[in-house]
Short mmCIF file of C-alpha atoms in Angstrom, two decimals:
data_model
loop_
_atom_site.label_atom_id
_atom_site.label_comp_id
_atom_site.label_asym_id
_atom_site.label_seq_id
_atom_site.Cartn_x
_atom_site.Cartn_y
_atom_site.Cartn_z
CA MET R 1 29.49 -22.76 -15.80
CA SER R 2 28.91 -19.77 -13.57
CA ILE R 3 31.09 -16.69 -14.09
CA ASN R 4 31.34 -13.41 -12.23
CA SER R 5 29.44 -10.64 -13.96
CA ASN R 6 32.55 -8.40 -14.05
CA THR R 7 34.68 -10.94 -15.94
CA VAL R 8 36.18 -9.73 -19.23
CA HIS R 9 37.19 -12.58 -21.52
CA SER R 10 40.49 -12.52 -23.37
CA SER R 11 38.52 -12.87 -26.61
CA GLY R 12 37.27 -9.29 -26.15
CA ILE R 13 33.69 -10.25 -25.27
CA LYS R 14 32.06 -7.48 -23.24
CA ALA R 15 31.40 -8.05 -19.58
CA PHE R 16 27.82 -8.88 -18.72
CA MET R 17 25.77 -5.75 -17.97
CA ASP R 18 28.69 -3.37 -17.68
CA GLU R 19 28.14 0.40 -17.53
CA ASP R 20 27.58 0.44 -21.30
CA PHE R 21 25.06 -2.39 -21.28
CA ILE R 22 22.93 -2.34 -24.50
CA LEU R 23 24.76 0.78 -25.74
CA GLN R 24 26.45 -0.38 -28.93
CA THR R 25 28.04 2.85 -30.15
CA LYS R 26 30.00 5.78 -28.73
CA THR R 27 27.11 8.12 -29.53
CA ALA R 28 24.61 5.88 -27.73
CA ARG R 29 26.86 5.92 -24.69
CA VAL R 30 27.07 9.71 -24.71
CA LEU R 31 23.29 10.04 -25.06
CA TYR R 32 22.65 7.70 -22.15
CA HIS R 33 25.37 8.74 -19.69
CA GLU R 34 25.22 12.50 -20.31
CA TYR R 35 21.52 12.99 -21.02
CA ALA R 36 19.15 10.11 -20.18
CA LYS R 37 20.69 8.61 -17.05
CA LYS R 38 20.26 11.67 -14.85
CA MET R 39 16.60 12.30 -15.62
CA PRO R 40 14.02 11.79 -12.83
CA ILE R 41 11.17 9.30 -13.23
CA ILE R 42 7.47 9.90 -13.75
CA ASP R 43 5.64 6.58 -13.47
CA TYR R 44 2.23 7.52 -14.80
CA HIS R 45 0.78 4.00 -14.75
CA CYS R 46 1.56 1.38 -12.14
CA HIS R 47 -0.14 -0.89 -9.63
CA LEU R 48 1.84 -0.02 -6.52
CA PRO R 49 -0.30 -0.37 -3.36
CA PRO R 50 -0.83 3.15 -1.96
CA ASP R 51 -1.32 1.83 1.57
CA GLU R 52 2.30 0.65 1.60
CA ILE R 53 3.49 4.09 0.49
CA ALA R 54 1.31 5.76 3.13
CA GLN R 55 2.74 3.63 5.93
CA ASP R 56 6.26 3.76 4.40
CA LYS R 57 6.41 -0.01 4.71
CA ILE R 58 9.59 -1.88 5.53
CA PHE R 59 9.60 -5.38 4.07
CA GLY R 60 10.70 -8.33 6.14
CA ASN R 61 12.68 -10.05 3.38
CA ILE R 62 13.42 -10.10 -0.34
CA THR R 63 10.65 -12.59 -1.13
CA GLN R 64 7.97 -10.31 0.27
CA ILE R 65 8.94 -7.39 -1.95
CA TRP R 66 10.10 -9.40 -4.96
CA LEU R 67 7.94 -12.51 -5.34
CA TYR R 68 4.61 -11.77 -3.69
CA GLY R 69 2.15 -11.02 -6.48
CA ASP R 70 4.74 -11.15 -9.29
CA HIS R 71 3.09 -13.25 -11.96
CA TYR R 72 6.05 -12.68 -14.33
CA LYS R 73 8.29 -14.67 -11.98
CA TRP R 74 5.58 -17.23 -11.23
CA ARG R 75 5.16 -18.00 -14.94
CA ALA R 76 8.90 -18.54 -15.31
CA MET R 77 9.06 -20.77 -12.26
CA ARG R 78 6.15 -22.89 -13.48
CA SER R 79 7.79 -23.21 -16.89
CA ASN R 80 10.93 -24.40 -15.09
CA GLY R 81 9.01 -27.19 -13.39
CA VAL R 82 8.60 -25.51 -10.00
CA ASP R 83 5.59 -26.65 -7.97
CA GLU R 84 2.83 -24.10 -7.33
CA SER R 85 3.47 -24.25 -3.60
CA TYR R 86 6.65 -22.23 -4.23
CA CYS R 87 4.79 -19.59 -6.25
CA THR R 88 1.44 -18.84 -4.63
CA GLY R 89 1.44 -21.60 -2.03
CA ASN R 90 2.41 -21.93 1.62
CA ARG R 91 6.12 -22.62 1.34
CA SER R 92 8.36 -20.40 3.45
CA ASP R 93 9.71 -17.17 2.01
CA ARG R 94 13.24 -18.58 2.03
CA GLU R 95 12.12 -21.70 0.14
CA LYS R 96 10.30 -19.59 -2.45
CA PHE R 97 13.36 -17.42 -3.00
CA GLN R 98 15.52 -20.53 -3.38
CA LYS R 99 13.29 -21.84 -6.16
CA TRP R 100 13.28 -18.47 -7.90
CA ALA R 101 17.08 -18.29 -7.68
CA GLU R 102 17.32 -21.78 -9.16
CA THR R 103 15.09 -20.63 -12.01
CA VAL R 104 17.01 -17.43 -12.83
CA PRO R 105 19.87 -19.11 -14.80
CA TYR R 106 17.21 -20.65 -17.05
CA THR R 107 15.68 -17.26 -17.88
CA LEU R 108 18.46 -16.37 -20.35
CA ARG R 109 17.09 -14.06 -23.08
CA ASN R 110 13.91 -13.46 -21.09
CA PRO R 111 13.77 -9.85 -19.78
CA LEU R 112 13.49 -11.31 -16.29
CA TYR R 113 17.19 -12.15 -16.47
CA HIS R 114 18.13 -8.52 -17.07
CA TRP R 115 15.54 -7.09 -14.67
CA THR R 116 16.61 -9.45 -11.87
CA HIS R 117 20.25 -8.44 -12.03
CA LEU R 118 19.51 -4.75 -12.59
CA GLU R 119 17.36 -4.72 -9.47
CA LEU R 120 19.93 -6.56 -7.36
CA ARG R 121 22.58 -4.08 -8.48
CA ARG R 122 20.71 -0.78 -8.36
CA TYR R 123 19.01 -1.31 -5.01
CA PHE R 124 21.34 -3.63 -3.10
CA ASP R 125 24.81 -3.41 -4.75
CA VAL R 126 24.75 -7.15 -5.41
CA TYR R 127 26.75 -7.82 -8.58
CA GLU R 128 26.78 -11.61 -8.48
CA LEU R 129 24.72 -13.68 -10.88
CA LEU R 130 21.85 -15.10 -8.87
CA SER R 131 21.58 -18.90 -8.81
CA GLY R 132 20.60 -21.70 -6.51
CA ALA R 133 24.17 -21.91 -5.23
CA ASN R 134 24.28 -18.40 -3.75
CA ALA R 135 20.55 -17.97 -3.05
CA ASP R 136 20.76 -18.50 0.70
CA ARG R 137 23.53 -15.96 1.19
CA ILE R 138 21.97 -13.32 -1.07
CA TYR R 139 18.61 -13.84 0.65
CA ASP R 140 20.23 -13.03 4.01
CA GLU R 141 22.28 -10.10 2.70
CA VAL R 142 19.43 -8.38 0.88
CA SER R 143 16.82 -9.13 3.54
CA GLU R 144 19.05 -7.56 6.20
CA LYS R 145 19.21 -4.36 4.15
CA LEU R 146 15.47 -4.36 3.56
CA ASN R 147 14.86 -4.54 7.29
CA SER R 148 16.42 -1.11 7.79
CA PRO R 149 14.60 2.26 7.47
CA GLU R 150 16.98 3.15 4.63
CA TYR R 151 15.09 0.63 2.50
CA SER R 152 11.53 1.67 3.31
CA VAL R 153 9.31 1.96 0.25
CA ARG R 154 9.61 5.76 0.11
CA ASN R 155 13.37 5.54 0.30
CA LEU R 156 13.38 2.91 -2.44
CA LEU R 157 11.41 5.31 -4.64
CA LYS R 158 13.73 8.16 -3.71
CA LYS R 159 16.74 6.01 -4.56
CA MET R 160 15.48 5.79 -8.15
CA ASP R 161 14.58 9.53 -8.20
CA VAL R 162 10.88 8.82 -8.72
CA ARG R 163 8.96 12.12 -8.65
CA VAL R 164 5.42 11.02 -9.55
CA VAL R 165 3.57 7.73 -9.07
CA CYS R 166 0.09 7.22 -10.50
CA THR R 167 -1.55 4.19 -8.94
CA THR R 168 -4.50 2.30 -10.45
CA ASP R 169 -7.63 2.59 -8.32
CA ASP R 170 -11.19 1.33 -8.19
CA PRO R 171 -13.94 3.98 -8.16
CA LEU R 172 -15.15 2.24 -4.98
CA ASP R 173 -11.83 2.86 -3.23
CA SER R 174 -11.96 5.29 -0.30
CA LEU R 175 -8.58 6.73 -1.36
CA GLU R 176 -7.81 7.15 2.34
CA HIS R 177 -4.16 6.30 1.75
CA HIS R 178 -3.85 8.93 -0.97
CA GLN R 179 -5.43 11.41 1.42
CA ARG R 180 -2.91 10.53 4.12
CA ILE R 181 0.02 10.90 1.72
CA ARG R 182 -1.32 14.23 0.51
CA GLU R 183 -1.76 15.53 4.04
CA GLU R 184 1.81 14.59 4.96
CA GLY R 185 3.10 16.77 2.13
CA ILE R 186 5.98 14.48 1.13
CA ASP R 187 8.08 15.36 -1.92
CA LEU R 188 6.78 12.37 -3.89
CA LYS R 189 3.48 12.87 -5.71
CA VAL R 190 1.22 9.80 -5.38
CA LEU R 191 -1.92 10.31 -7.43
CA PRO R 192 -4.94 8.06 -7.97
CA THR R 193 -6.00 6.85 -11.42
CA PHE R 194 -9.67 6.15 -12.13
CA ARG R 195 -10.29 2.60 -13.44
CA PRO R 196 -14.04 1.96 -13.77
CA ASP R 197 -13.93 -1.23 -15.84
CA LYS R 198 -16.16 -3.18 -13.43
CA PHE R 199 -18.98 -0.74 -14.27
CA ILE R 200 -18.43 -1.20 -18.00
CA LEU R 201 -18.32 -5.01 -18.16
CA ILE R 202 -22.05 -5.51 -17.71
CA GLU R 203 -21.85 -9.24 -18.43
CA ASN R 204 -19.76 -9.80 -15.29
CA ALA R 205 -21.49 -12.11 -12.80
CA SER R 206 -20.93 -9.62 -9.95
CA TYR R 207 -22.09 -6.55 -11.88
CA VAL R 208 -25.24 -5.88 -9.86
CA GLN R 209 -23.29 -6.14 -6.60
CA PHE R 210 -20.83 -3.55 -7.91
CA ILE R 211 -23.70 -1.19 -8.69
CA GLU R 212 -25.12 -1.65 -5.22
CA LYS R 213 -21.77 -0.78 -3.65
CA LEU R 214 -21.43 2.32 -5.82
CA ALA R 215 -24.95 3.40 -4.85
CA ALA R 216 -24.19 3.04 -1.16
CA LEU R 217 -20.91 4.92 -1.48
CA THR R 218 -22.34 7.86 -3.45
CA ASP R 219 -25.74 7.93 -1.73
CA ILE R 220 -27.39 7.77 -5.17
CA HIS R 221 -30.16 5.27 -5.86
CA ILE R 222 -28.79 3.92 -9.14
CA ASP R 223 -31.77 2.59 -11.05
CA SER R 224 -31.05 4.15 -14.46
CA PHE R 225 -28.19 4.65 -16.88
CA ASP R 226 -28.23 8.38 -16.23
CA LEU R 227 -27.87 7.87 -12.47
CA LEU R 228 -25.01 5.43 -13.04
CA LEU R 229 -23.18 8.14 -14.97
CA LYS R 230 -23.98 10.65 -12.23
CA ALA R 231 -22.54 8.33 -9.56
CA LEU R 232 -19.37 7.70 -11.57
CA ARG R 233 -18.93 11.44 -12.08
CA LYS R 234 -19.24 11.98 -8.34
CA ARG R 235 -16.43 9.50 -7.76
CA ALA R 236 -14.32 10.99 -10.56
CA ASP R 237 -14.68 14.43 -8.96
CA PHE R 238 -13.43 12.92 -5.70
CA PHE R 239 -10.41 11.45 -7.50
CA ALA R 240 -9.76 14.87 -9.04
CA SER R 241 -9.89 16.51 -5.60
CA LEU R 242 -6.90 14.36 -4.62
CA GLY R 243 -4.89 15.24 -7.70
CA GLY R 244 -6.14 12.52 -10.01
CA ARG R 245 -5.93 13.44 -13.67
CA LEU R 246 -5.84 10.10 -15.46
CA ALA R 247 -8.28 7.31 -16.20
CA ASP R 248 -7.29 3.83 -17.28
CA HIS R 249 -9.07 0.91 -18.89
CA GLY R 250 -7.87 -2.66 -19.36
CA LEU R 251 -10.14 -4.12 -22.04
CA GLU R 252 -9.91 -6.80 -24.68
CA ARG R 253 -11.02 -4.22 -27.25
CA ILE R 254 -13.09 -1.05 -27.54
CA SER R 255 -16.85 -1.41 -28.06
CA ALA R 256 -18.27 1.20 -30.42
CA VAL R 257 -21.58 0.10 -31.95
CA ASP R 258 -24.41 2.57 -32.51
CA PHE R 259 -26.52 3.35 -29.45
CA THR R 260 -28.95 5.79 -27.94
CA PRO R 261 -29.09 6.68 -24.24
CA GLU R 262 -32.59 5.20 -24.12
CA GLU R 263 -31.33 1.87 -25.46
CA ALA R 264 -28.46 1.84 -22.96
CA ASP R 265 -30.89 2.59 -20.15
CA LYS R 266 -33.10 -0.31 -21.21
CA VAL R 267 -30.18 -2.77 -21.18
CA PHE R 268 -28.95 -1.47 -17.83
CA LYS R 269 -32.36 -1.88 -16.19
CA LYS R 270 -32.72 -5.34 -17.68
CA ARG R 271 -29.38 -6.34 -16.12
CA LEU R 272 -30.38 -4.86 -12.73
CA SER R 273 -33.55 -6.95 -12.81
CA GLY R 274 -31.47 -10.12 -12.94
CA ALA R 275 -32.37 -11.01 -16.51
CA GLU R 276 -29.72 -12.28 -18.89
CA ILE R 277 -28.58 -9.92 -21.61
CA SER R 278 -27.40 -10.85 -25.09
CA PHE R 279 -24.00 -10.20 -26.62
CA ASP R 280 -25.46 -7.42 -28.77
CA GLU R 281 -27.06 -5.78 -25.73
CA SER R 282 -23.77 -5.96 -23.86
CA GLU R 283 -21.94 -4.37 -26.78
CA LEU R 284 -24.48 -1.57 -26.98
CA PHE R 285 -24.23 -0.80 -23.28
CA LYS R 286 -20.42 -0.87 -23.27
CA SER R 287 -20.33 1.40 -26.30
CA ALA R 288 -22.62 3.89 -24.56
CA ILE R 289 -20.83 4.00 -21.22
CA LEU R 290 -17.37 4.20 -22.81
CA HIS R 291 -18.52 7.16 -24.89
CA HIS R 292 -20.02 8.98 -21.92
CA LEU R 293 -16.95 8.31 -19.79
CA GLY R 294 -14.85 9.71 -22.63
CA THR R 295 -16.83 12.94 -22.61
CA MET R 296 -16.44 13.11 -18.83
CA TYR R 297 -12.67 12.76 -19.09
CA HIS R 298 -12.63 15.61 -21.59
CA GLU R 299 -14.67 17.83 -19.25
CA LEU R 300 -12.26 17.05 -16.41
CA ASP R 301 -9.22 17.72 -18.62
CA TRP R 302 -7.95 14.23 -17.85
CA THR R 303 -5.94 11.80 -19.94
CA GLN R 304 -7.66 8.53 -20.83
CA GLN R 305 -5.58 5.36 -21.21
CA PHE R 306 -6.63 2.15 -22.94
CA HIS R 307 -4.69 -1.07 -22.43
CA LEU R 308 -6.08 -3.32 -25.15
CA GLY R 309 -5.61 -6.91 -26.22
CA ALA R 310 -4.99 -9.08 -23.17
CA MET R 311 -6.58 -12.53 -23.14
CA ARG R 312 -6.99 -13.08 -19.43
CA ASN R 313 -7.38 -16.08 -17.11
CA ASN R 314 -6.94 -18.77 -19.76
CA ASN R 315 -6.39 -21.57 -17.26
CA ARG R 316 -9.81 -22.39 -15.79
CA ARG R 317 -8.45 -24.78 -13.20
CA ALA R 318 -6.04 -22.13 -11.90
CA MET R 319 -8.81 -19.54 -11.96
CA ARG R 320 -10.94 -21.74 -9.70
CA THR R 321 -8.15 -22.42 -7.23
CA LEU R 322 -6.04 -19.23 -7.33
CA GLY R 323 -8.28 -16.52 -8.74
CA PRO R 324 -7.47 -13.81 -11.33
CA ASP R 325 -4.15 -12.05 -11.90
CA THR R 326 -2.00 -15.03 -10.97
CA GLY R 327 -0.15 -15.43 -14.25
CA TRP R 328 -2.36 -17.24 -16.74
CA ASP R 329 -2.86 -14.49 -19.31
CA SER R 330 -1.63 -14.17 -22.88
CA ILE R 331 -1.75 -12.02 -25.99
CA GLY R 332 -5.17 -11.91 -27.66
CA ASP R 333 -5.87 -11.50 -31.36
CA TYR R 334 -8.90 -9.23 -31.14
CA PRO R 335 -9.77 -6.86 -34.01
CA GLN R 336 -8.99 -3.31 -32.88
CA ALA R 337 -8.91 -0.78 -35.71
CA THR R 338 -12.56 -0.30 -36.73
CA SER R 339 -14.11 0.07 -33.30
CA LEU R 340 -11.22 2.19 -32.01
CA SER R 341 -11.62 4.56 -34.96
CA ARG R 342 -15.37 4.86 -34.34
CA PHE R 343 -14.90 5.44 -30.61
CA LEU R 344 -12.27 8.15 -31.00
CA GLY R 345 -14.02 9.67 -34.00
CA ARG R 346 -17.34 10.13 -32.19
CA LEU R 347 -15.64 12.02 -29.40
CA ASP R 348 -13.52 14.08 -31.76
CA GLU R 349 -16.48 15.03 -33.97
CA TYR R 350 -17.97 17.15 -31.19
CA ASN R 351 -14.62 18.27 -29.74
CA GLN R 352 -14.99 15.97 -26.73
CA LEU R 353 -11.87 13.87 -27.20
CA ALA R 354 -9.55 13.95 -24.19
CA LYS R 355 -5.83 13.38 -24.35
CA THR R 356 -5.46 9.66 -25.00
CA ILE R 357 -2.83 6.93 -24.69
CA LEU R 358 -3.33 3.68 -26.60
CA TYR R 359 -1.45 0.53 -25.57
CA ASN R 360 -1.59 -2.71 -27.52
CA LEU R 361 -0.54 -6.12 -26.28
CA ASN R 362 -0.42 -7.78 -29.71
CA PRO R 363 2.72 -6.69 -31.62
CA ALA R 364 0.80 -7.27 -34.85
CA ASP R 365 -1.18 -4.14 -33.91
CA ASN R 366 1.84 -1.82 -33.61
CA GLU R 367 1.30 -0.11 -36.94
CA ILE R 368 -2.46 0.04 -36.39
CA MET R 369 -1.96 1.95 -33.14
CA ALA R 370 0.84 4.13 -34.50
CA THR R 371 -1.29 5.25 -37.43
CA MET R 372 -4.51 5.54 -35.40
CA THR R 373 -2.93 8.15 -33.14
CA GLY R 374 -2.29 10.39 -36.13
CA ASN R 375 -5.96 10.41 -37.09
CA PHE R 376 -7.07 12.48 -34.12
CA ASN R 377 -4.22 14.83 -33.23
CA ASP R 378 -5.79 18.25 -33.65
CA GLY R 379 -2.88 20.60 -33.01
CA SER R 380 -4.17 21.67 -29.60
CA VAL R 381 -1.57 19.63 -27.68
CA ALA R 382 1.70 18.15 -28.89
CA GLY R 383 1.15 14.40 -29.06
CA LYS R 384 -2.45 14.63 -27.88
CA ILE R 385 -3.08 11.02 -28.94
CA GLN R 386 -0.18 8.84 -27.82
CA PHE R 387 0.98 5.38 -28.85
CA GLY R 388 1.86 4.01 -25.42
CA SER R 389 5.09 2.21 -24.60
CA GLY R 390 5.56 -1.55 -24.89
CA TRP R 391 3.27 -3.11 -22.31
CA TRP R 392 3.23 -6.39 -20.38
CA PHE R 393 4.56 -9.06 -22.75
CA MET R 394 5.95 -6.25 -24.93
CA ASP R 395 7.96 -4.40 -22.26
CA GLN R 396 11.17 -6.16 -23.25
CA LYS R 397 13.98 -5.11 -25.59
CA ASN R 398 12.47 -6.40 -28.82
CA GLY R 399 8.98 -5.22 -27.93
CA MET R 400 10.13 -1.72 -26.97
CA GLU R 401 12.26 -1.40 -30.10
CA ASN R 402 9.34 -2.47 -32.29
CA GLN R 403 6.99 0.00 -30.61
CA MET R 404 9.45 2.87 -30.94
CA ASN R 405 10.27 2.01 -34.54
CA ALA R 406 6.57 1.95 -35.47
CA LEU R 407 6.03 5.26 -33.69
CA SER R 408 9.12 6.78 -35.32
CA ASN R 409 8.08 5.70 -38.81
CA MET R 410 4.44 6.74 -38.55
CA GLY R 411 4.34 9.48 -35.92
CA LEU R 412 6.63 11.68 -33.82
CA ILE R 413 8.75 9.76 -31.33
CA SER R 414 10.10 13.14 -30.20
CA ARG R 415 6.67 13.81 -28.59
CA PHE R 416 6.46 10.36 -26.94
CA VAL R 417 5.66 10.38 -23.19
CA GLY R 418 7.94 7.42 -22.62
CA MET R 419 8.13 4.53 -20.20
CA LEU R 420 6.04 3.32 -17.27
CA THR R 421 6.41 0.27 -15.04
CA ASP R 422 2.84 -1.11 -14.99
CA SER R 423 4.15 -3.00 -11.97
CA ARG R 424 3.12 -3.96 -8.44
CA SER R 425 6.75 -4.06 -7.26
CA PHE R 426 8.71 -1.29 -5.57
CA LEU R 427 11.84 -2.80 -7.13
CA SER R 428 10.72 -2.44 -10.74
CA PHE R 429 12.01 1.05 -11.49
CA PRO R 430 15.23 -0.06 -13.20
CA ARG R 431 12.89 -0.87 -16.07
CA HIS R 432 13.03 2.86 -16.80
CA GLU R 433 16.81 2.55 -17.09
CA TYR R 434 16.36 -0.46 -19.38
CA PHE R 435 14.04 1.58 -21.61
CA ARG R 436 16.41 4.56 -21.64
CA ARG R 437 19.35 2.43 -22.70
CA ILE R 438 17.30 0.95 -25.56
CA LEU R 439 16.09 4.41 -26.60
CA CYS R 440 19.62 5.87 -26.62
CA ASN R 441 20.92 2.88 -28.55
CA LEU R 442 18.35 3.42 -31.29
CA PHE R 443 19.24 7.10 -31.69
CA GLY R 444 22.96 6.43 -31.34
CA ASN R 445 22.99 3.77 -34.03
CA ASP R 446 21.08 6.01 -36.43
CA ILE R 447 23.51 8.88 -35.88
CA GLU R 448 26.58 6.73 -36.42
CA ASN R 449 24.98 5.15 -39.51
CA GLY R 450 24.46 8.63 -40.96
CA GLU R 451 20.67 8.25 -40.79
CA LEU R 452 20.38 11.16 -38.35
CA PRO R 453 22.53 14.30 -38.13
CA ASN R 454 25.38 14.29 -35.66
CA ASP R 455 23.81 16.88 -33.37
CA ILE R 456 24.27 15.44 -29.90
CA GLU R 457 22.91 18.47 -28.08
CA TRP R 458 19.57 18.43 -29.94
CA THR R 459 19.24 14.65 -29.90
CA GLY R 460 20.11 14.64 -26.20
CA GLN R 461 17.30 17.13 -25.58
CA ILE R 462 14.86 14.86 -27.45
CA VAL R 463 16.02 11.91 -25.34
CA GLN R 464 15.48 13.89 -22.13
CA ASN R 465 12.04 14.92 -23.32
CA ILE R 466 11.05 11.31 -23.93
CA CYS R 467 12.47 10.19 -20.58
CA TYR R 468 10.80 12.87 -18.46
CA ASN R 469 9.96 16.32 -19.85
CA ASN R 470 7.21 15.27 -22.26
CA ALA R 471 5.30 13.40 -19.54
CA LYS R 472 5.70 16.31 -17.11
CA GLU R 473 4.21 18.73 -19.64
CA PHE R 474 1.61 16.31 -21.06
CA PHE R 475 0.07 15.42 -17.69
CA LYS R 476 0.75 18.83 -16.08
CA PHE R 477 2.58 17.31 -13.12
#
């Protein structure tokens, strides 16, 4: 049975996603509505395409902005028995939206159900529950709005009061779109983030081609490990010239075996020659380049981010036909603690450890990450080593609560830099609201249970710090 989202049952059951959604206590409601709700957004890690911000793109319809490239929705549709042609295939945009709408009622208790309706409400004032029955009408209504300048990508960001966006960029990227945005002098800060993983993963089949492209771009004949580092530094300096101040890595785990620069150089040259390298040689090289990149980030006064634990591209058949990043990834069970400790410890030993954010995809690693951050805080910066927010499969209510509880118990949640979208969608920013409601509910429940003092003003300040102020100060935005 389909019901209107504003219905209040005679039994006293709360209406679905009312203004106090997730907020279970009076104190939680005060913390959210009077403190958290009004805070601007800093999205310090996302995958928004900078070219679409530069051109202030206007999307033709809801499918283009909502379903193109969204592997979260594709996974749900496949699980609901929807043919691939409606996900990544050549079906029309209207047909794809229809199949997504038919899937939505089956996403109950998946965060997609909440995100879908938050996004329809916050951007388009659509309060109906999306289903196959009303898909055609909602498609027309929302697409008509999207076709107007009021719904250009910059206006969508402005609507959510987004102040800073840090995109994720290849060292080979020209950053021409960031340059254009910077020259226009718009209120929104759009900054590049340095992601050099393709120069770390030496076992990659295309590794030599990547090196050749980097050499051509930097005008450096890269035939040694030292010259590779020099070329990457040249690109990092270019990123910095356009306001970049973060690096990001998406790795299964950190490599941190013993190495010497001479050994790393030998492996690098062997790989350039076309010879196969062993697992041990690969580990040695990755350990060396990660360490040297870490020292570079410290010299640049950047923040380094590590997204660890994803097991990518599990479906080989889909990888052959669709390519990477199409929704076939899962949580990996890689060992993290020992190598992460060695990596951070080497940098810290010689005072070369940059500000760091650690993200884990496996919830079993929550306490490992929460305690690891405490090993290398040196008092120079509040929260210098951060336990990053729930990421990917963990950016849902349970995952965010678990991450914040681990951080609270074993670190200082009051110094937490808060939420990010990690998204390719311009409609994903209500996820910050989702996070803020969960955060306020945790504090509110503790206050009303007598586990925290009833000091709303101080707790409200902590909430505002987590939502915005800590990130602003931490990254110097």
